[in-house]
Amino acid sequence: MYGTTTVLDTATLVIDPGVVIKCRDYSSMITANGTLTGIGTDSEPIIFTSIADDNYGNPKDTQNDGNNVPGNSSSGRIAIYGKKTSKIENWKFNYGGYNSDNWVVYVSQGNIVSKCEIKNSYRGIYFYDNANVLNNSFVNINYFPVGRYINQGAPVLLGNTISNVGYIGILITGFGTDSPTIKQMDFAGHPNVAYIVESQLTIPSGDVVSIDPGVVIKFNQRYYGYLTINGALKANGKATNKIIFTSIADDSAAGDTNNNGTASTPTTYDWQGLDFTGTASDTDNILKNCEIRYCGYTNYWSGAIRVTDCRVVMDSIKVNFSYDGALCIFGNANPVITNSQFYNLGNAPIYMDMFSSPTFTGNKVANLPRIGLRLRGQTISGTIPVRSFAGYDSITYIMEETMTVTDQLTIPAGITFKGNGRWNIQGRLDIQGTAQKPVVFT
């Protein structure tokens, strides 16, 4: 097979048992926009493989070039998109999934992939909508056996098996704009298998993505693994069934997802974090009973969660093992942070703009190198707020950058600034300390 064969949306293609289809290269593809039916049998499976695969066909050496060993990028793909139910069963797919970017089988709507063997491939089956992926075997898969585009469908993963795969989990490739929910799924004998993010993903503006209690999401890229929220993220866990955002190397949540035993252990900078932007919803963003672990790579972030010009409700969350701080609060952000824990951080728990408007209630900190509110350098004016955090009234501001005052800045009594930052006064500075409550710069 050369190029793409398309089954039109009004057409039907039937492939008989025992048929052997050999693909010239990765660009060879069957795209079923209509109905595709291919039901092989145990004795006569349908073969979909590389033209260099001399194990199948008549003659087996289709290229007549002697013994040739195909690579994992040398076969084609099949995409089943039709709205009428298609079904493929008892197929053997070999050497598909060109490099690390493509899948052997793409299946959507309510279409069915059953009792198939996907072998010697970079990636396996990519599914979404109400697709059924049933009783398939995944053998010698370099990376991900399954991947999912998250939309409102209710796909089914049942009875599948894996052998010698790169990852044990479901790769998330993106989010639909229909406000979907990420639910727990079982796969290949692994209950509540982890979802995996291997690059930067974005929840679009106006979209609301919900996450059910108990879901585990692991991030696989130190530099690019993070979630940008331009819309809304509703992560409502339970005290006894928390939602976990963590590193791919964290085997304590959903097991050994990168399938390498004890060869890797998580570090405090394995992924970037959660980024709530200025277009994010002011009413729908919530993190409740969530844990955020092993993130906050310092070259790009100064905290595990970044909130800019929006409101996020954080209730009973735990930020643990962050390379830098826990929260970045910038611009006009007004997050509400209650009953949360910030443990084992590499810096002060909060990095913020002076006049952002967070609300802190009932939070705890432990095992930190510094306790205070760390300030981002900027041009400021107005009256500096006296803040309390984690049991510390009038908590210290940590200043390590330059603050520029071009108008009037008032500093109330009792505030303390610590650090090697610089005050650049181009306007008027009104310091209102008293003998009992001095303003301290140290």
Coordinates of C-alpha atoms in Angstrom, one line a residue:
M1 CA 0.0 0.0 0.0
Y2 CA 1.3 3.4 -1.0
G3 CA -0.2 6.7 0.3
T4 CA -3.6 7.1 1.9
T5 CA -6.7 5.0 1.1
T6 CA -9.8 6.8 2.3
V7 CA -13.2 5.2 3.0
L8 CA -15.7 8.0 2.3
D9 CA -18.3 8.8 4.9
T10 CA -21.0 7.2 2.8
A11 CA -19.0 4.1 1.9
T12 CA -18.2 0.7 3.5
L13 CA -15.0 -1.3 3.2
V14 CA -14.8 -4.9 4.2
I15 CA -11.5 -6.7 4.6
D16 CA -11.6 -10.5 4.7
P17 CA -9.8 -12.8 7.1
G18 CA -6.3 -13.7 6.1
V19 CA -5.7 -10.6 4.0
V20 CA -2.1 -9.3 4.2
I21 CA -1.5 -5.5 3.8
K22 CA 2.1 -4.4 3.5
C23 CA 2.9 -0.7 3.7
R24 CA 5.6 1.0 1.7
D25 CA 6.4 3.4 4.6
Y26 CA 4.8 5.4 7.5
S27 CA 2.8 7.5 5.1
S28 CA 0.7 4.5 4.0
M29 CA -2.6 4.9 5.7
I30 CA -6.2 3.7 5.7
T31 CA -8.5 6.5 6.8
A32 CA -12.1 5.3 7.5
N33 CA -14.5 8.2 7.5
G34 CA -17.2 5.7 6.6
T35 CA -17.6 2.1 7.8
L36 CA -14.7 -0.3 8.0
T37 CA -15.2 -3.9 8.9
G38 CA -12.3 -6.3 9.2
I39 CA -12.9 -9.4 11.2
G40 CA -10.0 -11.8 11.2
T41 CA -9.9 -15.1 13.0
D42 CA -7.3 -16.8 15.2
S43 CA -6.2 -19.0 12.3
E44 CA -6.5 -16.3 9.7
P45 CA -5.7 -12.9 11.2
I46 CA -5.6 -9.8 9.1
I47 CA -2.0 -8.6 8.7
F48 CA -1.0 -4.9 8.6
T49 CA 2.8 -4.6 8.4
S50 CA 5.8 -3.3 6.6
I51 CA 6.7 -4.2 3.0
A52 CA 10.0 -5.3 4.5
D53 CA 8.4 -7.8 6.8
D54 CA 9.2 -11.2 5.3
N55 CA 7.2 -13.2 7.8
Y56 CA 3.8 -12.7 6.1
G57 CA 2.3 -12.8 2.6
N58 CA 2.7 -14.9 -0.5
P59 CA 5.5 -14.6 -1.5
K60 CA 6.8 -13.5 2.0
D61 CA 9.7 -11.6 0.5
T62 CA 7.5 -9.0 -1.2
Q63 CA 10.4 -6.8 -2.2
N64 CA 12.4 -9.8 -3.5
D65 CA 15.5 -8.4 -1.8
G66 CA 16.5 -11.3 0.5
N67 CA 16.4 -11.1 4.3
N68 CA 15.5 -7.5 5.4
V69 CA 14.7 -6.5 9.0
P70 CA 12.1 -3.7 9.2
G71 CA 12.3 -0.9 11.8
N72 CA 9.6 0.4 14.0
S73 CA 8.9 3.3 11.7
S74 CA 8.6 1.4 8.5
S75 CA 4.9 0.6 8.4
G76 CA 1.7 2.6 8.1
R77 CA -1.3 3.5 10.2
I78 CA -5.0 3.1 10.3
A79 CA -7.6 5.8 11.4
I80 CA -11.2 4.9 12.2
Y81 CA -13.3 8.0 12.4
G82 CA -16.7 7.1 10.9
K83 CA -19.9 7.9 12.8
K84 CA -21.4 4.5 11.9
T85 CA -19.8 1.7 14.0
S86 CA -16.7 0.2 12.5
K87 CA -15.0 -2.9 13.9
I88 CA -11.6 -4.4 13.4
E89 CA -10.8 -7.7 15.2
N90 CA -8.0 -10.2 15.1
W91 CA -5.5 -8.0 13.3
K92 CA -1.7 -8.1 13.6
F93 CA -0.1 -4.7 13.4
N94 CA 3.7 -4.7 13.0
Y95 CA 6.3 -1.9 12.8
G96 CA 3.8 1.0 12.8
G97 CA 3.7 4.4 14.5
Y98 CA 6.3 6.4 12.7
N99 CA 8.9 7.7 15.2
S100 CA 7.6 9.1 18.5
D101 CA 4.9 11.3 17.0
N102 CA 2.4 8.9 15.4
W103 CA 0.2 6.0 16.4
V104 CA -0.5 2.7 14.8
V105 CA -4.3 2.9 15.2
Y106 CA -6.5 6.0 15.7
V107 CA -10.0 5.3 16.8
S108 CA -12.9 7.6 17.7
Q109 CA -16.7 7.8 17.9
G110 CA -18.1 4.4 19.1
N111 CA -15.8 2.4 16.9
I112 CA -14.2 -0.9 18.1
V113 CA -10.7 -2.2 18.0
S114 CA -10.7 -5.8 19.5
K115 CA -8.4 -8.7 19.9
C116 CA -5.6 -7.1 17.9
E117 CA -1.9 -7.4 18.4
I118 CA 0.2 -4.2 18.1
K119 CA 3.8 -5.1 18.0
N120 CA 7.3 -3.6 17.4
S121 CA 5.9 -0.1 17.2
Y122 CA 6.7 3.3 18.7
R123 CA 3.2 3.9 19.9
G124 CA 0.0 1.9 20.0
I125 CA -3.6 3.0 19.9
Y126 CA -4.9 6.6 20.1
F127 CA -8.5 6.9 21.2
Y128 CA -11.2 9.4 22.1
D129 CA -14.9 10.0 22.1
N130 CA -16.7 6.6 22.9
A131 CA -14.1 4.3 21.3
N132 CA -13.9 0.7 22.5
V133 CA -10.3 -0.7 22.9
L134 CA -10.9 -4.3 23.9
N135 CA -8.7 -7.3 24.5
N136 CA -5.8 -6.1 22.5
S137 CA -2.1 -7.0 23.2
F138 CA 0.7 -4.5 23.1
V139 CA 4.1 -6.0 22.6
N140 CA 7.5 -4.2 22.2
I141 CA 6.2 -0.7 22.2
N142 CA 8.9 1.9 22.5
Y143 CA 6.8 4.6 24.2
F144 CA 3.1 4.7 25.0
P145 CA 0.8 1.7 24.3
V146 CA -2.3 4.0 24.5
G147 CA -3.0 7.7 24.2
R148 CA -6.1 9.8 24.7
Y149 CA -7.5 13.1 23.6
I150 CA -9.6 14.2 26.5
N151 CA -13.2 15.1 25.5
Q152 CA -16.7 14.3 26.9
G153 CA -16.8 10.8 25.5
A154 CA -16.9 7.6 27.6
P155 CA -14.2 5.4 26.0
V156 CA -13.8 1.8 27.1
L157 CA -10.5 0.1 27.9
L158 CA -11.0 -3.6 28.8
G159 CA -9.1 -6.8 28.7
N160 CA -5.9 -5.4 27.2
T161 CA -2.4 -6.8 27.9
I162 CA 1.1 -5.3 27.7
S163 CA 4.6 -6.8 27.3
N164 CA 7.9 -4.8 27.1
V165 CA 6.4 -1.3 26.8
G166 CA 8.1 2.0 27.5
Y167 CA 5.3 3.4 29.7
I168 CA 2.4 2.0 31.7
G169 CA -0.2 4.8 31.5
I170 CA -2.4 6.8 29.2
L171 CA -0.8 9.7 27.3
I172 CA -2.8 12.9 27.3
T173 CA -2.4 14.8 24.0
G174 CA -4.9 17.6 24.4
F175 CA -8.3 18.7 25.6
G176 CA -11.6 19.1 23.8
T177 CA -13.5 22.4 24.1
D178 CA -16.6 20.6 25.4
S179 CA -15.6 20.8 29.1
P180 CA -14.6 17.2 29.6
T181 CA -13.9 15.3 32.8
I182 CA -10.8 13.2 33.4
K183 CA -11.9 10.0 35.1
Q184 CA -10.1 7.0 36.6
M185 CA -9.4 4.3 34.0
D186 CA -8.0 0.8 34.4
F187 CA -5.5 -0.6 31.8
A188 CA -3.8 -3.9 31.3
G189 CA -4.3 -5.1 34.8
H190 CA -3.4 -1.8 36.4
P191 CA -6.3 -0.2 38.3
N192 CA -6.5 3.6 38.1
V193 CA -3.5 3.8 35.8
A194 CA -1.7 7.2 35.6
Y195 CA -2.3 9.7 32.9
I196 CA 0.9 11.1 31.4
V197 CA 1.8 14.5 30.1
E198 CA 5.0 14.7 28.0
S199 CA 4.9 18.3 26.9
Q200 CA 3.2 21.6 27.6
L201 CA -0.6 21.2 27.4
T202 CA -3.2 24.0 27.4
I203 CA -6.8 24.2 28.6
P204 CA -8.3 26.7 26.2
S205 CA -10.0 29.9 27.3
G206 CA -13.7 29.2 28.1
D207 CA -13.1 25.5 28.5
V208 CA -13.6 23.8 31.9
V209 CA -11.6 20.6 32.5
S210 CA -12.7 18.6 35.6
I211 CA -10.7 15.9 37.3
D212 CA -12.3 13.2 39.4
P213 CA -11.0 12.2 42.9
G214 CA -8.2 9.7 42.8
V215 CA -6.9 10.6 39.4
V216 CA -3.1 10.6 39.0
I217 CA -1.4 12.8 36.4
K218 CA 2.4 12.4 35.8
F219 CA 4.6 14.8 33.9
N220 CA 7.5 13.5 31.8
Q221 CA 9.5 16.5 30.7
R222 CA 11.6 18.7 33.0
Y223 CA 11.6 21.7 30.6
Y224 CA 8.3 21.4 28.8
G225 CA 6.1 19.3 31.1
Y226 CA 3.5 21.7 32.5
L227 CA -0.2 22.5 32.3
T228 CA -1.4 26.0 31.2
I229 CA -4.9 26.9 32.3
N230 CA -6.4 29.6 30.0
G231 CA -9.9 28.4 30.9
A232 CA -10.6 26.5 34.1
L233 CA -9.4 23.5 36.0
K234 CA -11.7 21.9 38.5
A235 CA -9.7 19.4 40.5
N236 CA -12.0 18.4 43.3
G237 CA -10.4 15.5 45.2
K238 CA -11.4 14.0 48.5
A239 CA -9.5 13.9 51.8
T240 CA -9.4 10.1 51.4
N241 CA -9.0 10.1 47.6
K242 CA -6.7 12.9 46.5
I243 CA -5.8 14.0 43.0
I244 CA -2.1 13.8 42.4
F245 CA 0.0 15.8 40.0
T246 CA 3.6 14.4 40.1
S247 CA 6.7 13.3 38.3
I248 CA 6.8 10.3 35.9
A249 CA 9.4 8.9 38.3
D250 CA 7.2 8.9 41.4
D251 CA 6.3 5.3 41.8
S252 CA 4.4 6.0 45.0
A253 CA 1.4 7.2 43.0
A254 CA -0.1 4.7 40.4
G255 CA 3.0 2.5 40.4
D256 CA 6.0 2.3 38.1
T257 CA 4.6 4.4 35.2
N258 CA 7.9 4.7 33.3
N259 CA 8.3 0.9 33.7
N260 CA 12.0 0.9 34.7
G261 CA 11.9 -0.5 38.2
T262 CA 14.1 1.4 40.6
A263 CA 16.3 2.9 37.8
S264 CA 14.8 6.4 38.4
T265 CA 13.7 8.3 41.4
P266 CA 11.9 11.6 41.5
T267 CA 13.8 14.9 42.0
T268 CA 12.5 18.3 43.0
Y269 CA 12.6 19.6 39.5
D270 CA 11.1 16.9 37.3
W271 CA 8.4 19.1 35.7
Q272 CA 7.4 22.8 35.7
G273 CA 4.0 23.0 37.4
L274 CA 0.4 24.5 36.9
D275 CA 0.1 27.9 35.2
F276 CA -3.2 29.8 35.7
T277 CA -3.1 32.7 33.3
G278 CA -4.8 36.1 32.9
T279 CA -7.6 34.6 30.7
A280 CA -8.4 31.9 33.2
S281 CA -11.9 31.9 34.8
D282 CA -12.4 33.8 38.0
T283 CA -15.2 31.5 39.2
D284 CA -14.4 27.9 38.1
N285 CA -10.8 27.3 39.0
I286 CA -10.4 25.1 42.1
L287 CA -7.8 22.8 43.5
K288 CA -9.2 20.9 46.5
N289 CA -7.6 17.9 48.2
C290 CA -4.8 17.8 45.6
E291 CA -1.1 17.0 45.9
I292 CA 1.5 18.7 43.7
R293 CA 4.9 17.0 43.9
Y294 CA 8.4 17.2 42.5
C295 CA 8.1 20.3 40.3
G296 CA 9.1 24.0 39.9
Y297 CA 12.2 23.9 37.7
T298 CA 14.0 27.2 38.6
N299 CA 15.1 28.3 35.1
Y300 CA 11.4 28.9 34.1
W301 CA 9.4 28.9 37.3
S302 CA 9.8 30.0 40.9
G303 CA 7.0 27.8 42.3
A304 CA 4.8 24.8 41.6
I305 CA 1.7 26.8 40.9
R306 CA 1.6 30.1 39.1
V307 CA -1.4 32.4 39.3
T308 CA -1.5 35.6 37.2
D309 CA -4.3 38.0 37.0
C310 CA -7.0 35.5 38.0
R311 CA -8.6 33.8 41.0
V312 CA -8.0 30.2 42.0
V313 CA -9.5 28.6 45.1
M314 CA -7.0 26.3 46.8
D315 CA -8.3 24.3 49.7
S316 CA -6.5 21.5 51.5
I317 CA -3.8 21.1 48.9
K318 CA -0.2 20.0 49.6
V319 CA 2.8 21.2 47.6
N320 CA 5.7 18.9 48.4
F321 CA 9.2 18.5 47.2
S322 CA 9.4 21.7 45.0
Y323 CA 12.8 22.9 43.7
D324 CA 11.9 26.5 44.5
G325 CA 8.7 27.8 46.2
A326 CA 5.1 26.6 46.2
L327 CA 3.0 29.5 44.8
C328 CA 3.7 32.4 42.4
I329 CA 1.1 35.1 42.7
F330 CA 1.4 37.9 40.1
G331 CA -0.4 40.9 38.8
N332 CA -4.0 41.3 40.0
A333 CA -4.3 37.7 41.1
N334 CA -6.6 37.1 44.1
P335 CA -6.3 33.4 44.9
V336 CA -7.9 32.0 48.1
I337 CA -5.5 29.6 49.9
T338 CA -6.9 27.7 52.9
N339 CA -5.9 24.8 55.0
S340 CA -3.0 23.9 52.7
Q341 CA 0.4 22.5 53.4
F342 CA 3.7 23.6 51.9
Y343 CA 6.5 21.1 52.7
N344 CA 10.0 20.3 51.6
L345 CA 10.6 23.3 49.4
G346 CA 13.8 24.8 48.1
N347 CA 12.8 28.4 48.8
A348 CA 10.2 30.5 50.6
P349 CA 6.7 29.2 50.0
I350 CA 5.3 32.3 48.3
Y351 CA 6.8 34.4 45.5
M352 CA 4.5 37.3 44.7
D353 CA 3.9 40.8 43.5
M354 CA 3.6 43.3 46.3
F355 CA 0.0 44.3 45.5
S356 CA -1.4 41.0 44.4
S357 CA -4.4 40.1 46.7
P358 CA -4.1 36.6 48.0
T359 CA -6.2 35.4 51.0
F360 CA -4.3 33.1 53.4
T361 CA -6.1 31.1 56.1
G362 CA -5.1 28.1 58.1
N363 CA -2.0 27.1 56.1
K364 CA 1.1 25.2 57.3
V365 CA 4.7 25.1 56.4
A366 CA 7.5 22.6 57.2
N367 CA 11.1 21.9 56.2
L368 CA 11.8 25.2 54.4
P369 CA 15.1 27.0 54.1
R370 CA 13.3 30.4 54.5
I371 CA 9.9 31.5 55.8
G372 CA 8.4 34.7 54.4
L373 CA 6.7 36.2 51.4
R374 CA 9.3 36.6 48.6
L375 CA 8.7 39.7 46.5
R376 CA 9.2 40.0 42.7
G377 CA 10.9 43.2 41.7
Q378 CA 8.7 45.9 40.0
T379 CA 7.6 49.5 40.1
I380 CA 5.2 50.1 43.0
S381 CA 3.1 52.7 44.7
G382 CA 0.4 52.8 47.4
T383 CA 0.3 51.3 50.9
I384 CA 2.1 48.0 51.5
P385 CA -0.2 45.4 53.1
V386 CA 0.5 43.9 56.4
R387 CA 0.0 40.2 55.9
S388 CA -0.2 37.0 57.9
F389 CA 0.6 33.5 56.7
A390 CA 1.0 30.1 58.2
G391 CA 0.7 31.3 61.8
Y392 CA 3.1 34.2 61.4
D393 CA 1.4 37.6 61.9
S394 CA 3.0 40.5 60.1
I395 CA 5.1 38.0 58.2
T396 CA 8.5 39.1 56.8
Y397 CA 8.8 40.2 53.2
I398 CA 11.9 38.7 51.5
M399 CA 13.3 41.2 49.0
E400 CA 16.1 40.1 46.7
E401 CA 15.2 42.2 43.6
T402 CA 14.8 45.9 42.8
M403 CA 11.7 47.8 43.9
T404 CA 11.3 51.1 42.1
V405 CA 9.1 53.8 43.7
T406 CA 8.0 56.5 41.2
D407 CA 5.0 57.9 43.1
Q408 CA 4.2 57.6 46.8
L409 CA 4.8 54.4 48.8
T410 CA 3.6 54.1 52.4
I411 CA 5.0 51.4 54.6
P412 CA 2.9 50.8 57.8
A413 CA 4.4 50.1 61.2
G414 CA 5.7 46.7 62.1
I415 CA 6.7 45.5 58.6
T416 CA 10.1 43.8 58.2
F417 CA 12.0 43.5 54.9
K418 CA 14.9 41.0 54.7
G419 CA 17.3 40.3 51.8
N420 CA 19.8 41.9 49.5
G421 CA 17.3 43.7 47.3
R422 CA 17.4 47.3 46.4
W423 CA 15.0 50.2 46.8
N424 CA 15.2 52.7 44.0
I425 CA 13.3 55.7 45.3
Q426 CA 12.3 58.2 42.5
G427 CA 9.1 59.4 44.2
R428 CA 8.2 59.7 47.9
L429 CA 8.6 57.1 50.6
D430 CA 6.5 57.4 53.8
I431 CA 7.7 55.0 56.5
Q432 CA 5.3 55.0 59.5
G433 CA 7.2 52.9 62.0
T434 CA 6.8 53.5 65.7
A435 CA 9.0 52.8 68.8
Q436 CA 6.9 49.8 69.5
K437 CA 6.5 48.7 65.9
P438 CA 9.5 49.8 63.8
V439 CA 9.8 49.2 60.1
V440 CA 12.9 47.1 59.7
F441 CA 15.2 46.8 56.7
T442 CA 17.8 44.1 57.3

